[in-house]
JSON list of C-alpha atoms in Angstrom, two decimals:
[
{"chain": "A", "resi": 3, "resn": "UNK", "atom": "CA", "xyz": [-55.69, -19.14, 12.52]},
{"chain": "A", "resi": 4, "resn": "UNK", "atom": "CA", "xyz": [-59.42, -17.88, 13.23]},
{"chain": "A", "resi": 5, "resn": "UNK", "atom": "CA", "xyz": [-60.95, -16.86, 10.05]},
{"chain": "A", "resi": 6, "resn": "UNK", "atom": "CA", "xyz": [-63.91, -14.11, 10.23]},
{"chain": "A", "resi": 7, "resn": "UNK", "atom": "CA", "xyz": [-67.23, -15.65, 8.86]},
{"chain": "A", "resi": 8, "resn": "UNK", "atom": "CA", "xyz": [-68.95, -14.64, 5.71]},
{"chain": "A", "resi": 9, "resn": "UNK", "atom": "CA", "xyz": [-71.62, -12.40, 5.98]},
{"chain": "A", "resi": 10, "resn": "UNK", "atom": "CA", "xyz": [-74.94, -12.69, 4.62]},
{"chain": "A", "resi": 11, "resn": "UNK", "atom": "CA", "xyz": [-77.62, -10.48, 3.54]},
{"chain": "A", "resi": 12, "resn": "UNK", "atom": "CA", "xyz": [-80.58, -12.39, 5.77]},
{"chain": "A", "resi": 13, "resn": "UNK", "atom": "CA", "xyz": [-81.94, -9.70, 8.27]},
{"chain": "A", "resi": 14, "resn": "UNK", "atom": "CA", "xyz": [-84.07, -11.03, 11.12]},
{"chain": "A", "resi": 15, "resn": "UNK", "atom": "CA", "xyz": [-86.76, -8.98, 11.99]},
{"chain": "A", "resi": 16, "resn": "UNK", "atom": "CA", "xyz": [-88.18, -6.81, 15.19]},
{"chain": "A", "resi": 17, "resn": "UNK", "atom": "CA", "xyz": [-84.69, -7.26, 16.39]},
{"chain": "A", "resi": 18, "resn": "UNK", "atom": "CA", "xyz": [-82.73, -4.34, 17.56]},
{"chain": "A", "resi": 19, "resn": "UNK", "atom": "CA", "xyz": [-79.24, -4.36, 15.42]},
{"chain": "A", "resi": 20, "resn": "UNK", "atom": "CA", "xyz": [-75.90, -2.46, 16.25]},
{"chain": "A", "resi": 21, "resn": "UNK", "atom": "CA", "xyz": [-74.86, -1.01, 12.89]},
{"chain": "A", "resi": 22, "resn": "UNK", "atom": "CA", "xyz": [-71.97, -0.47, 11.15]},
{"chain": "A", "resi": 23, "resn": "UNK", "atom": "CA", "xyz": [-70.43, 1.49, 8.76]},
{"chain": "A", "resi": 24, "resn": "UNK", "atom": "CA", "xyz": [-69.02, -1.24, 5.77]},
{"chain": "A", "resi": 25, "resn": "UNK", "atom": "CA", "xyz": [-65.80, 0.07, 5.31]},
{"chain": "A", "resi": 26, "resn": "UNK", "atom": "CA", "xyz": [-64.94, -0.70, 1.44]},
{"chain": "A", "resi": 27, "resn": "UNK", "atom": "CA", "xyz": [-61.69, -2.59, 1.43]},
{"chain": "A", "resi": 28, "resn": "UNK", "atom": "CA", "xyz": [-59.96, -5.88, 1.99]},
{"chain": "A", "resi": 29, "resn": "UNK", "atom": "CA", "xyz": [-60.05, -7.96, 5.25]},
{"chain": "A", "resi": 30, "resn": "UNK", "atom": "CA", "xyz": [-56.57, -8.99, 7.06]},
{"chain": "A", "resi": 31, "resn": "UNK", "atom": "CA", "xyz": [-56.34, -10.89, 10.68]},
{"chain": "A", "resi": 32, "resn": "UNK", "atom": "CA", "xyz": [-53.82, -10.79, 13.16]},
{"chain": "A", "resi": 33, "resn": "UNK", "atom": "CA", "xyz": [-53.14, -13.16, 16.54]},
{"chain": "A", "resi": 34, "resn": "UNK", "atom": "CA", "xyz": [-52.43, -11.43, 19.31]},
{"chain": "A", "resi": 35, "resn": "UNK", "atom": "CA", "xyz": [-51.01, -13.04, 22.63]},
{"chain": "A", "resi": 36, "resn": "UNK", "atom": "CA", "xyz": [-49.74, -11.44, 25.79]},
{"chain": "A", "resi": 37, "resn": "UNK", "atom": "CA", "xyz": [-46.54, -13.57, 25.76]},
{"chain": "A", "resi": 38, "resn": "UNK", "atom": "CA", "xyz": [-45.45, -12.76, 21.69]},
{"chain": "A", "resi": 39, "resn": "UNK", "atom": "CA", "xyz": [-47.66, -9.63, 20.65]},
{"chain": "A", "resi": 40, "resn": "UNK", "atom": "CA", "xyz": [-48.94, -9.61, 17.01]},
{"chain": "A", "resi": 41, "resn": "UNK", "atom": "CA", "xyz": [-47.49, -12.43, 16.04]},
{"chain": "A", "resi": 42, "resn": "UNK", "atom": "CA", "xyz": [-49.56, -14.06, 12.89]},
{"chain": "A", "resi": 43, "resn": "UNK", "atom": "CA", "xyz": [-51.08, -11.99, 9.97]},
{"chain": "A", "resi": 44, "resn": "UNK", "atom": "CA", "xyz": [-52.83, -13.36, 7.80]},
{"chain": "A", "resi": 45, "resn": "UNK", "atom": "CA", "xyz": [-55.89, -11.98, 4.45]},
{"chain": "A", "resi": 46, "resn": "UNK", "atom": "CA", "xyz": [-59.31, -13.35, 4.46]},
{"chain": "A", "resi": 47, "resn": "UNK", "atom": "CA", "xyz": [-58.12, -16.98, 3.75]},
{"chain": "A", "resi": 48, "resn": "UNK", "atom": "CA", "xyz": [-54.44, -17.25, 3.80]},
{"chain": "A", "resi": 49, "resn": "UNK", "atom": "CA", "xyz": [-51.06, -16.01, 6.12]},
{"chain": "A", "resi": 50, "resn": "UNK", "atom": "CA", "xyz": [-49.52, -13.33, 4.58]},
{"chain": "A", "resi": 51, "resn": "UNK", "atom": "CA", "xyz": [-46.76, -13.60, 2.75]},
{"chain": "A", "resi": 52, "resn": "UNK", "atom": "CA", "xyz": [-44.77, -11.88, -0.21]},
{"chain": "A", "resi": 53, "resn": "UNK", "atom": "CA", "xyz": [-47.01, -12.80, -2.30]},
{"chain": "A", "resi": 54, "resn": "UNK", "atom": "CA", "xyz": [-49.63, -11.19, -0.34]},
{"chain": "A", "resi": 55, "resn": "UNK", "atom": "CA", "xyz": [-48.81, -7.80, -2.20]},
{"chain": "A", "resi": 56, "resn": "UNK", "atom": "CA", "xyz": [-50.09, -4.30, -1.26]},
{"chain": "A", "resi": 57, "resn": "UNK", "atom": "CA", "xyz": [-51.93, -6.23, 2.03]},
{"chain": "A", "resi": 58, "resn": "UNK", "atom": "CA", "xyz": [-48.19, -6.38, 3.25]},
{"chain": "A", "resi": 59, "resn": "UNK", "atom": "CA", "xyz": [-48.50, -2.69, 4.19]},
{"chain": "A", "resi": 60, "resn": "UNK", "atom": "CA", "xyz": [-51.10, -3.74, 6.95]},
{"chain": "A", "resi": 61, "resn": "UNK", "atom": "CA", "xyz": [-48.49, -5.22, 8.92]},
{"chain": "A", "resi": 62, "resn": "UNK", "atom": "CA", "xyz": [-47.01, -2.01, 10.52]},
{"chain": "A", "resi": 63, "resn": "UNK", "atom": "CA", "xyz": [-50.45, -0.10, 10.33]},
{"chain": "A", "resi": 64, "resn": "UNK", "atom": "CA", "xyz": [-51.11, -2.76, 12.84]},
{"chain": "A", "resi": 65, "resn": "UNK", "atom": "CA", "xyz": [-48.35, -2.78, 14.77]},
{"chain": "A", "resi": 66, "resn": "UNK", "atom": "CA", "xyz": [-48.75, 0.81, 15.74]},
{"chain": "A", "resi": 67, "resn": "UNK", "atom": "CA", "xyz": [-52.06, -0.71, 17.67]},
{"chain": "A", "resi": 68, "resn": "UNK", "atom": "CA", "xyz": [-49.72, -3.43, 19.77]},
{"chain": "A", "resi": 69, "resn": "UNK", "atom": "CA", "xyz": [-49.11, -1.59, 23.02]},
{"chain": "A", "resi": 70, "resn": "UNK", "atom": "CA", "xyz": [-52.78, -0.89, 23.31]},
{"chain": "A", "resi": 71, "resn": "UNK", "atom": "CA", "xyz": [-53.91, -3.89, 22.62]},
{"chain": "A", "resi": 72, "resn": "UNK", "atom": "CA", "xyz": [-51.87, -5.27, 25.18]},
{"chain": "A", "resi": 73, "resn": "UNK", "atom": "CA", "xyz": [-53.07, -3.20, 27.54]},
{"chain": "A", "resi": 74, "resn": "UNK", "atom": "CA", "xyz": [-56.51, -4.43, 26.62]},
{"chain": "A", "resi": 75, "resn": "UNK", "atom": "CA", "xyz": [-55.73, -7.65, 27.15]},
{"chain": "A", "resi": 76, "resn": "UNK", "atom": "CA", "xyz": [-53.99, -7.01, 30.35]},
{"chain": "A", "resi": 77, "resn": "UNK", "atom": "CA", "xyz": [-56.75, -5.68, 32.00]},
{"chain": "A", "resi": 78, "resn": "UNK", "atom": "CA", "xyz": [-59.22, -7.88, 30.94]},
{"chain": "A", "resi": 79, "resn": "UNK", "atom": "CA", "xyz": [-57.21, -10.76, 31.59]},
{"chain": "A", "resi": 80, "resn": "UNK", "atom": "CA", "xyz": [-56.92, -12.62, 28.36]},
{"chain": "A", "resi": 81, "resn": "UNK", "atom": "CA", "xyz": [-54.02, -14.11, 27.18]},
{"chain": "A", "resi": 82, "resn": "UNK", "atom": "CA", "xyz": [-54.52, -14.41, 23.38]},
{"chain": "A", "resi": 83, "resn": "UNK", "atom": "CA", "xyz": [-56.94, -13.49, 20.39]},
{"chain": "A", "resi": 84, "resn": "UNK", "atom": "CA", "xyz": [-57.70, -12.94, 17.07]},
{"chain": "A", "resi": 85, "resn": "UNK", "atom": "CA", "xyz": [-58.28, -9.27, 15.85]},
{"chain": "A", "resi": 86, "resn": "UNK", "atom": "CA", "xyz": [-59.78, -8.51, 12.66]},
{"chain": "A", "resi": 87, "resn": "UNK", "atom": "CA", "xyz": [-59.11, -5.41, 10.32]},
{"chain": "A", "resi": 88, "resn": "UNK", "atom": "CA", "xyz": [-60.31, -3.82, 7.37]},
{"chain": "A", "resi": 89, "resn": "UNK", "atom": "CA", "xyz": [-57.56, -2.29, 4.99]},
{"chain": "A", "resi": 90, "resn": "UNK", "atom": "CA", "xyz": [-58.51, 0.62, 2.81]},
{"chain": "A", "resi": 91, "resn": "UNK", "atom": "CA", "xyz": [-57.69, 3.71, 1.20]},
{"chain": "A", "resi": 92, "resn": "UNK", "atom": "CA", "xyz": [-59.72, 6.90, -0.66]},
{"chain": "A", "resi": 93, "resn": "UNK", "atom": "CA", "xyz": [-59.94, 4.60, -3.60]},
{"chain": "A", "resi": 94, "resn": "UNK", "atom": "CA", "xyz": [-60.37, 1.06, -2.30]},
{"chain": "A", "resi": 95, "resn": "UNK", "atom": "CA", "xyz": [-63.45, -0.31, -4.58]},
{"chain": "A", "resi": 96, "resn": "UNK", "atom": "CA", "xyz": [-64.50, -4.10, -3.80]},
{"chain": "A", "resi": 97, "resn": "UNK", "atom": "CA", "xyz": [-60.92, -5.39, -2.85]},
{"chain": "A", "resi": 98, "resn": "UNK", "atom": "CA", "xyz": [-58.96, -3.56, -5.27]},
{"chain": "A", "resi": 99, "resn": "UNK", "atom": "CA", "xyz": [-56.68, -0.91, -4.38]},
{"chain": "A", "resi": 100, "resn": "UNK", "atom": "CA", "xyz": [-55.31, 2.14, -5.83]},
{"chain": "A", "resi": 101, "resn": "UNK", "atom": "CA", "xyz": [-51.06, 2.08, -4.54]},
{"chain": "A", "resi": 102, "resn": "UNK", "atom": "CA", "xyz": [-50.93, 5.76, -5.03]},
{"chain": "A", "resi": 103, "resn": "UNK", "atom": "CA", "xyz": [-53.11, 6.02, -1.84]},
{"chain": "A", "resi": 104, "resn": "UNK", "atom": "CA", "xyz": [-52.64, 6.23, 1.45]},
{"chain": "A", "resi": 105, "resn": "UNK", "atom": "CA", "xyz": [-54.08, 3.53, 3.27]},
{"chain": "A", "resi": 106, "resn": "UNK", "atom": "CA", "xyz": [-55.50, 3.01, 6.71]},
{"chain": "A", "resi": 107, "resn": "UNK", "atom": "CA", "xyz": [-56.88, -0.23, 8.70]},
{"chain": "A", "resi": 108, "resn": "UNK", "atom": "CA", "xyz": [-59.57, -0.01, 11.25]},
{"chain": "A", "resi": 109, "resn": "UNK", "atom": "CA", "xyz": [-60.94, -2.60, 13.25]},
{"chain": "A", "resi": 110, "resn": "UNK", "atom": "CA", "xyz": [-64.03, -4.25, 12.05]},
{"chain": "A", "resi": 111, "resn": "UNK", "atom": "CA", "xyz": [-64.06, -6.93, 14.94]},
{"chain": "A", "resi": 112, "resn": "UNK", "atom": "CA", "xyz": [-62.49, -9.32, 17.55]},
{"chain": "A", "resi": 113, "resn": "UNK", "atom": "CA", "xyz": [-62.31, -12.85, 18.84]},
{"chain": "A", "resi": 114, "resn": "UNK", "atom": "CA", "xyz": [-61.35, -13.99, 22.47]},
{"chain": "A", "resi": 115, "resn": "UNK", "atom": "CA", "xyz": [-59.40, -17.14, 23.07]},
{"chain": "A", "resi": 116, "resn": "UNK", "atom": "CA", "xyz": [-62.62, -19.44, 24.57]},
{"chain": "A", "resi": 117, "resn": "UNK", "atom": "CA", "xyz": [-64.70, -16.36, 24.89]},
{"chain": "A", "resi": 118, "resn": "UNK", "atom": "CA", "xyz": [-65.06, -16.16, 21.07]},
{"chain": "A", "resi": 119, "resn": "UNK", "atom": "CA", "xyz": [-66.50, -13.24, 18.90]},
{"chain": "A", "resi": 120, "resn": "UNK", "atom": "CA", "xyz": [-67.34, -10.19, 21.53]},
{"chain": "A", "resi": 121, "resn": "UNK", "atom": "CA", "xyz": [-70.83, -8.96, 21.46]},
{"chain": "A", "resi": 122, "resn": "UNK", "atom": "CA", "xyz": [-71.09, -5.68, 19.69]},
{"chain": "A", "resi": 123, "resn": "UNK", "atom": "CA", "xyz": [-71.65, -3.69, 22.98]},
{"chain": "A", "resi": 124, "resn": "UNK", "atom": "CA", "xyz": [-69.02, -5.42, 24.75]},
{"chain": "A", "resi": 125, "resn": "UNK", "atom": "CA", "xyz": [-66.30, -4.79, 21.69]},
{"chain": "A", "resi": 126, "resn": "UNK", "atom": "CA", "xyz": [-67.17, -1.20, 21.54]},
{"chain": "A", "resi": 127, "resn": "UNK", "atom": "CA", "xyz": [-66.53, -0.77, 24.87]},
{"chain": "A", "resi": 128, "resn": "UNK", "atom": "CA", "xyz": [-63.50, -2.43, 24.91]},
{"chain": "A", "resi": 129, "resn": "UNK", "atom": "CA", "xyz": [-62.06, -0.97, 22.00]},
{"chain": "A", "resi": 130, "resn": "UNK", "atom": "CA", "xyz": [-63.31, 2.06, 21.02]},
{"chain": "A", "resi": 131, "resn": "UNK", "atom": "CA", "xyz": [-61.59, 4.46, 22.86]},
{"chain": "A", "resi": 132, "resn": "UNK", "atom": "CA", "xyz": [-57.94, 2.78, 22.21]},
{"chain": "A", "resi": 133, "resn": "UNK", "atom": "CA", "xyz": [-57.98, 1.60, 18.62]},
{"chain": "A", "resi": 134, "resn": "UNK", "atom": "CA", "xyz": [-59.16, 3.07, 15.19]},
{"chain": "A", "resi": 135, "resn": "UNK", "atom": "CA", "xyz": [-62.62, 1.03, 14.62]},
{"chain": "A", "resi": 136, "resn": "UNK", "atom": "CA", "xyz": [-65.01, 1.03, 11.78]},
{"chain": "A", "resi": 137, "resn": "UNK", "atom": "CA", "xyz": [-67.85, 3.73, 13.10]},
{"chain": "A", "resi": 138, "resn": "UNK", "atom": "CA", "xyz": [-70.89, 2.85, 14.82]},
{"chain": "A", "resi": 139, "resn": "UNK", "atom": "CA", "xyz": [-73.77, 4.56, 13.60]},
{"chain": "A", "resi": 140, "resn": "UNK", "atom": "CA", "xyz": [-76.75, 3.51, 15.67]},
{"chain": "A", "resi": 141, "resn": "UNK", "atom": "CA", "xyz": [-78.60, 0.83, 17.48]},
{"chain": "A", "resi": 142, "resn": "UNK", "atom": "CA", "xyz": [-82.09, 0.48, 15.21]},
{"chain": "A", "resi": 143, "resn": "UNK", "atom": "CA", "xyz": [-84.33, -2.30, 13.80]},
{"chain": "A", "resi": 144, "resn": "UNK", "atom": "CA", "xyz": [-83.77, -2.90, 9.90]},
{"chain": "A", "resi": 145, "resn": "UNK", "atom": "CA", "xyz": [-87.13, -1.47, 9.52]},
{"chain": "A", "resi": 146, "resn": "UNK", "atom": "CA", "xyz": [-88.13, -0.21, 5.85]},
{"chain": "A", "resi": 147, "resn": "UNK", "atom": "CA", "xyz": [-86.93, 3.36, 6.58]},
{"chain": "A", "resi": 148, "resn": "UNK", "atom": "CA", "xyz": [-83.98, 1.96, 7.25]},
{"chain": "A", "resi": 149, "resn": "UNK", "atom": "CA", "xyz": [-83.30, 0.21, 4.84]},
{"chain": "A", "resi": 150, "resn": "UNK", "atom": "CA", "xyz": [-84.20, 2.72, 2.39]},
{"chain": "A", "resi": 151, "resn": "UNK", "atom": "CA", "xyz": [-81.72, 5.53, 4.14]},
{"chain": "A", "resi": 152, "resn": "UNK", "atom": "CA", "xyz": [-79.18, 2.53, 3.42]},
{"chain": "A", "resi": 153, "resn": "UNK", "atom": "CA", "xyz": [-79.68, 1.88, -0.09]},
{"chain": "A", "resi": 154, "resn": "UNK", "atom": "CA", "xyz": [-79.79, 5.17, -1.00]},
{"chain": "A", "resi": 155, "resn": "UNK", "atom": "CA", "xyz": [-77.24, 6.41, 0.51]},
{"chain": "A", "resi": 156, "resn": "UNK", "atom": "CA", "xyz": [-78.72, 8.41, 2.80]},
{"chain": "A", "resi": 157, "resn": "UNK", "atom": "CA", "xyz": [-77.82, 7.09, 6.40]},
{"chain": "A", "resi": 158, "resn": "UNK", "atom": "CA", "xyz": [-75.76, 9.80, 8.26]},
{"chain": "A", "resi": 159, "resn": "UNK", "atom": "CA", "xyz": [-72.00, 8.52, 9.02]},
{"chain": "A", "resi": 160, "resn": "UNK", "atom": "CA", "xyz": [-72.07, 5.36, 6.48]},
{"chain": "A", "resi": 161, "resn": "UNK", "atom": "CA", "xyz": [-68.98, 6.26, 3.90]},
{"chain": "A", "resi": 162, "resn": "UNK", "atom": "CA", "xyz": [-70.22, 4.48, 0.43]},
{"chain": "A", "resi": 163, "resn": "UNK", "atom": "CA", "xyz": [-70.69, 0.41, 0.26]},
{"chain": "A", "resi": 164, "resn": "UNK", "atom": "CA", "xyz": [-73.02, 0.07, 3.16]},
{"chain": "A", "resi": 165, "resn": "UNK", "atom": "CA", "xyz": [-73.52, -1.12, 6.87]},
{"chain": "A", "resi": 166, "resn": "UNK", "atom": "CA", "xyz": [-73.18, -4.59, 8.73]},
{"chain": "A", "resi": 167, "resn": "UNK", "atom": "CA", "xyz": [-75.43, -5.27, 11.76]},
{"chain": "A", "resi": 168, "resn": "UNK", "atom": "CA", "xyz": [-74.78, -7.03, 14.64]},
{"chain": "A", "resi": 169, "resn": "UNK", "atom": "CA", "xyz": [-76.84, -8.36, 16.97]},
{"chain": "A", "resi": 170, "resn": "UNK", "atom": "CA", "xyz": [-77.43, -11.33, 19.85]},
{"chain": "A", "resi": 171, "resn": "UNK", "atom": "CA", "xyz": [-79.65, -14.00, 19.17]},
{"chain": "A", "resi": 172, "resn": "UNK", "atom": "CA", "xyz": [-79.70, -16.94, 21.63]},
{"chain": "A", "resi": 173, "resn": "UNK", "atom": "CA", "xyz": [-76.20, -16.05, 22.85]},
{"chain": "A", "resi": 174, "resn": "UNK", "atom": "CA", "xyz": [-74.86, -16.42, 19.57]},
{"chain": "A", "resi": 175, "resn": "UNK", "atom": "CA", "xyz": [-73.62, -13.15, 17.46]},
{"chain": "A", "resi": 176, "resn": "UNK", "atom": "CA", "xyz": [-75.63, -12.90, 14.11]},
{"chain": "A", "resi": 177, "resn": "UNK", "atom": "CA", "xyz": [-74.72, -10.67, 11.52]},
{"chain": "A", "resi": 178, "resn": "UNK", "atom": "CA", "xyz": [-76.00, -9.16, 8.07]},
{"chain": "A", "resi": 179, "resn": "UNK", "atom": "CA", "xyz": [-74.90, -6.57, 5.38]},
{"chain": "A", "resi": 180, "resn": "UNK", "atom": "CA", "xyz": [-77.39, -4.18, 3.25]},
{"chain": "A", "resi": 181, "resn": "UNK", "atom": "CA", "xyz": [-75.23, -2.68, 0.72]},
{"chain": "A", "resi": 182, "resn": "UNK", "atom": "CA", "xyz": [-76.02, 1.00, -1.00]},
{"chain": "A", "resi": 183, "resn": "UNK", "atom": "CA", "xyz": [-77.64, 0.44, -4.37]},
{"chain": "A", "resi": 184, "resn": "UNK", "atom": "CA", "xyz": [-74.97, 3.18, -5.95]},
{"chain": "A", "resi": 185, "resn": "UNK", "atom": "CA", "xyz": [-72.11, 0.60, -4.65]},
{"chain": "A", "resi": 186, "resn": "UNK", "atom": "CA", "xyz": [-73.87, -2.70, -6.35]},
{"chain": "A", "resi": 187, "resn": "UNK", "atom": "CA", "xyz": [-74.04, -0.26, -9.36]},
{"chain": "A", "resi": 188, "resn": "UNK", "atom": "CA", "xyz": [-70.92, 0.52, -9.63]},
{"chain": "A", "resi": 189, "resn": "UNK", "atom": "CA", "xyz": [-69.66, -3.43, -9.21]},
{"chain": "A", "resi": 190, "resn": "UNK", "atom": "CA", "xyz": [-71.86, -4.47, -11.79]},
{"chain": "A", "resi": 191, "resn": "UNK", "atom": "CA", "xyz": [-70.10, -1.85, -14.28]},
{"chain": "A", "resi": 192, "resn": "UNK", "atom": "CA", "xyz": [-67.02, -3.23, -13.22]},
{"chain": "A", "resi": 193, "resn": "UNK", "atom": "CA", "xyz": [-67.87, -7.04, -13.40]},
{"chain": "A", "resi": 194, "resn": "UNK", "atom": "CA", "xyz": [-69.59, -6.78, -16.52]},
{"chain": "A", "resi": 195, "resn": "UNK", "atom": "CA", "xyz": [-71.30, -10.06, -18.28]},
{"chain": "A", "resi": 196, "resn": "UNK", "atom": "CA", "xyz": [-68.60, -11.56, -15.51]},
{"chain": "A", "resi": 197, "resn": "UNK", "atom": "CA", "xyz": [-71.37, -12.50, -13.15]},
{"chain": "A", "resi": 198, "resn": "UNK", "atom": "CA", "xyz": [-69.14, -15.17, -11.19]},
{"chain": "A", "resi": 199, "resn": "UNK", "atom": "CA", "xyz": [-66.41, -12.38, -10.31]},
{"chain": "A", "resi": 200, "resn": "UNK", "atom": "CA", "xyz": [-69.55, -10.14, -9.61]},
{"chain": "A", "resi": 201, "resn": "UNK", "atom": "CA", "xyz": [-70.85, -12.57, -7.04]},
{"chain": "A", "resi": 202, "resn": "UNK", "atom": "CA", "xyz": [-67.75, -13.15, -5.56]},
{"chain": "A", "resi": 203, "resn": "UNK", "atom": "CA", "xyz": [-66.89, -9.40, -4.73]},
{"chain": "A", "resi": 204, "resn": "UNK", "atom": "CA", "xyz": [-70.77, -8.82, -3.74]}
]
C-alpha cells in the first residue's frame, strides 16, 4: 500500500510554492479502485486494524467520500489510487487526540495508479469542489515575509501548526513544511527533556 513521504523542512528558493494549511492531526490512507471502492485503510505506516484505536473512526468519515470519488475516477479514467487524509478534531495536538471530540478528515493529497502523486494544481482541480480538502491559501515564494506571517501565526486561513508547500521541480513534486513557532512551543512543553519523542512528532 502507497505510503505518503515524509516531509522536510528544506525550502528551495525563487520558486513559486502552492501552500497549504497543515492540518494538526494524524495521517490515514485509503486504496481506491473502480472495481472494489475503498477497499484498504491503512495509518502512516501500517493497515488498520483493531488495534489501530480512535483512527478506526476514519473509516466511515471516508466512506461518505466513495461515490464521489468514483465519479472522479470515472471521468478521468483511472481505475485505482491511493488517497491520503488527515484525521483531526478541535483538540488534535501532534497525533494525539482528545475522544470527547468530534472529528473530521480532509484530504491532504492523492496518488494515481502510474500517474503517481498529482501536481498541486491538477489535485485541486480535481478535487476541490467534490471532497473536504485541507485549504489552499495561496500560490507565493517562501520569501522572508512569508515566512515570518508563518511563524507567527499570522498568515490568513492557516488554523495553528503551519503550512506545507508544494511545488514542481523537474517534473517531480517537492514538498516542505514551516511550522508556527507557538506550535513548536507548545510540543516542546509537551515533550519535555524527551527530545527523541520531540523529534519524532516535529
Amino acid at each position: 500500500m502507497q505510503q505518503y513521504p515524509s516531509i522536510g523542512k528544506d525550502i528551495i528558493q525563487d520558486v513559486d510554492y502552492y501552500i497549504f494549511d497543515k492540518l494538526d492531526g494524524s495521517n490515514v490512507r485509503v486504496e481506491f479502485s473502480l472495481k472494489k471502492g475503498f477497499d484498504k485503510f491503512g495509518t502512516r505506516k501500517k493497515l488498520m486494524s483493531d488495534d489501530s484505536g480512535i483512527l478506526n473512526q476514519s473509516k466511515e468519515l471516508i466512506m461518505g467520500y466513495e461515490q464521489a470519488v468514483h465519479d472522479i475516477f470515472k471521468k478521468n479514467k483511472w481505475q485505482a489510487g491511493t488517497l491520503f487524509f488527515e484525521f483531526h478534531g478541535p483538540n488534535s495536538f501532534a497525533g494525539f487526540h482528545d475522544e470527547k471530540d468530534t472529528f473530521k478528515v480532509s484530504l491532504i493529497d492523492a496518488h494515481i495508479g502510474r500517474i503517481g502523486y498529482l501536481p498541486p494544481k491538477e489535485y485541486i482541480k480535481t478535487f476541490a469542489s467534490s471532497v473536504e480538502m485541507s485549504e489552499f491559501l495561496l500560490i507565493s515564494k517562501f520569501n522572508r515575509t512569508m515566512l515570518e506571517k508563518i511563524k507567527t501565526g499570522t498568515l490568513d486561513g492557516v488554523t495553528f501548526e503551519g503550512v506545507i508547500g508544494k511545488t514542481v521541480v523537474r517534473n517531480k513534486i517537492v514538498r516542505c513544511k514551516v511550522k508556527n513557532q507557538a506550535w513548536i512551543d507548545k510540543l516542546k512543553d509537551k515533550c519535555g527533556d524527551d527530545e527523541s519523542l520531540f523529534n519524532t512528532l516535529e
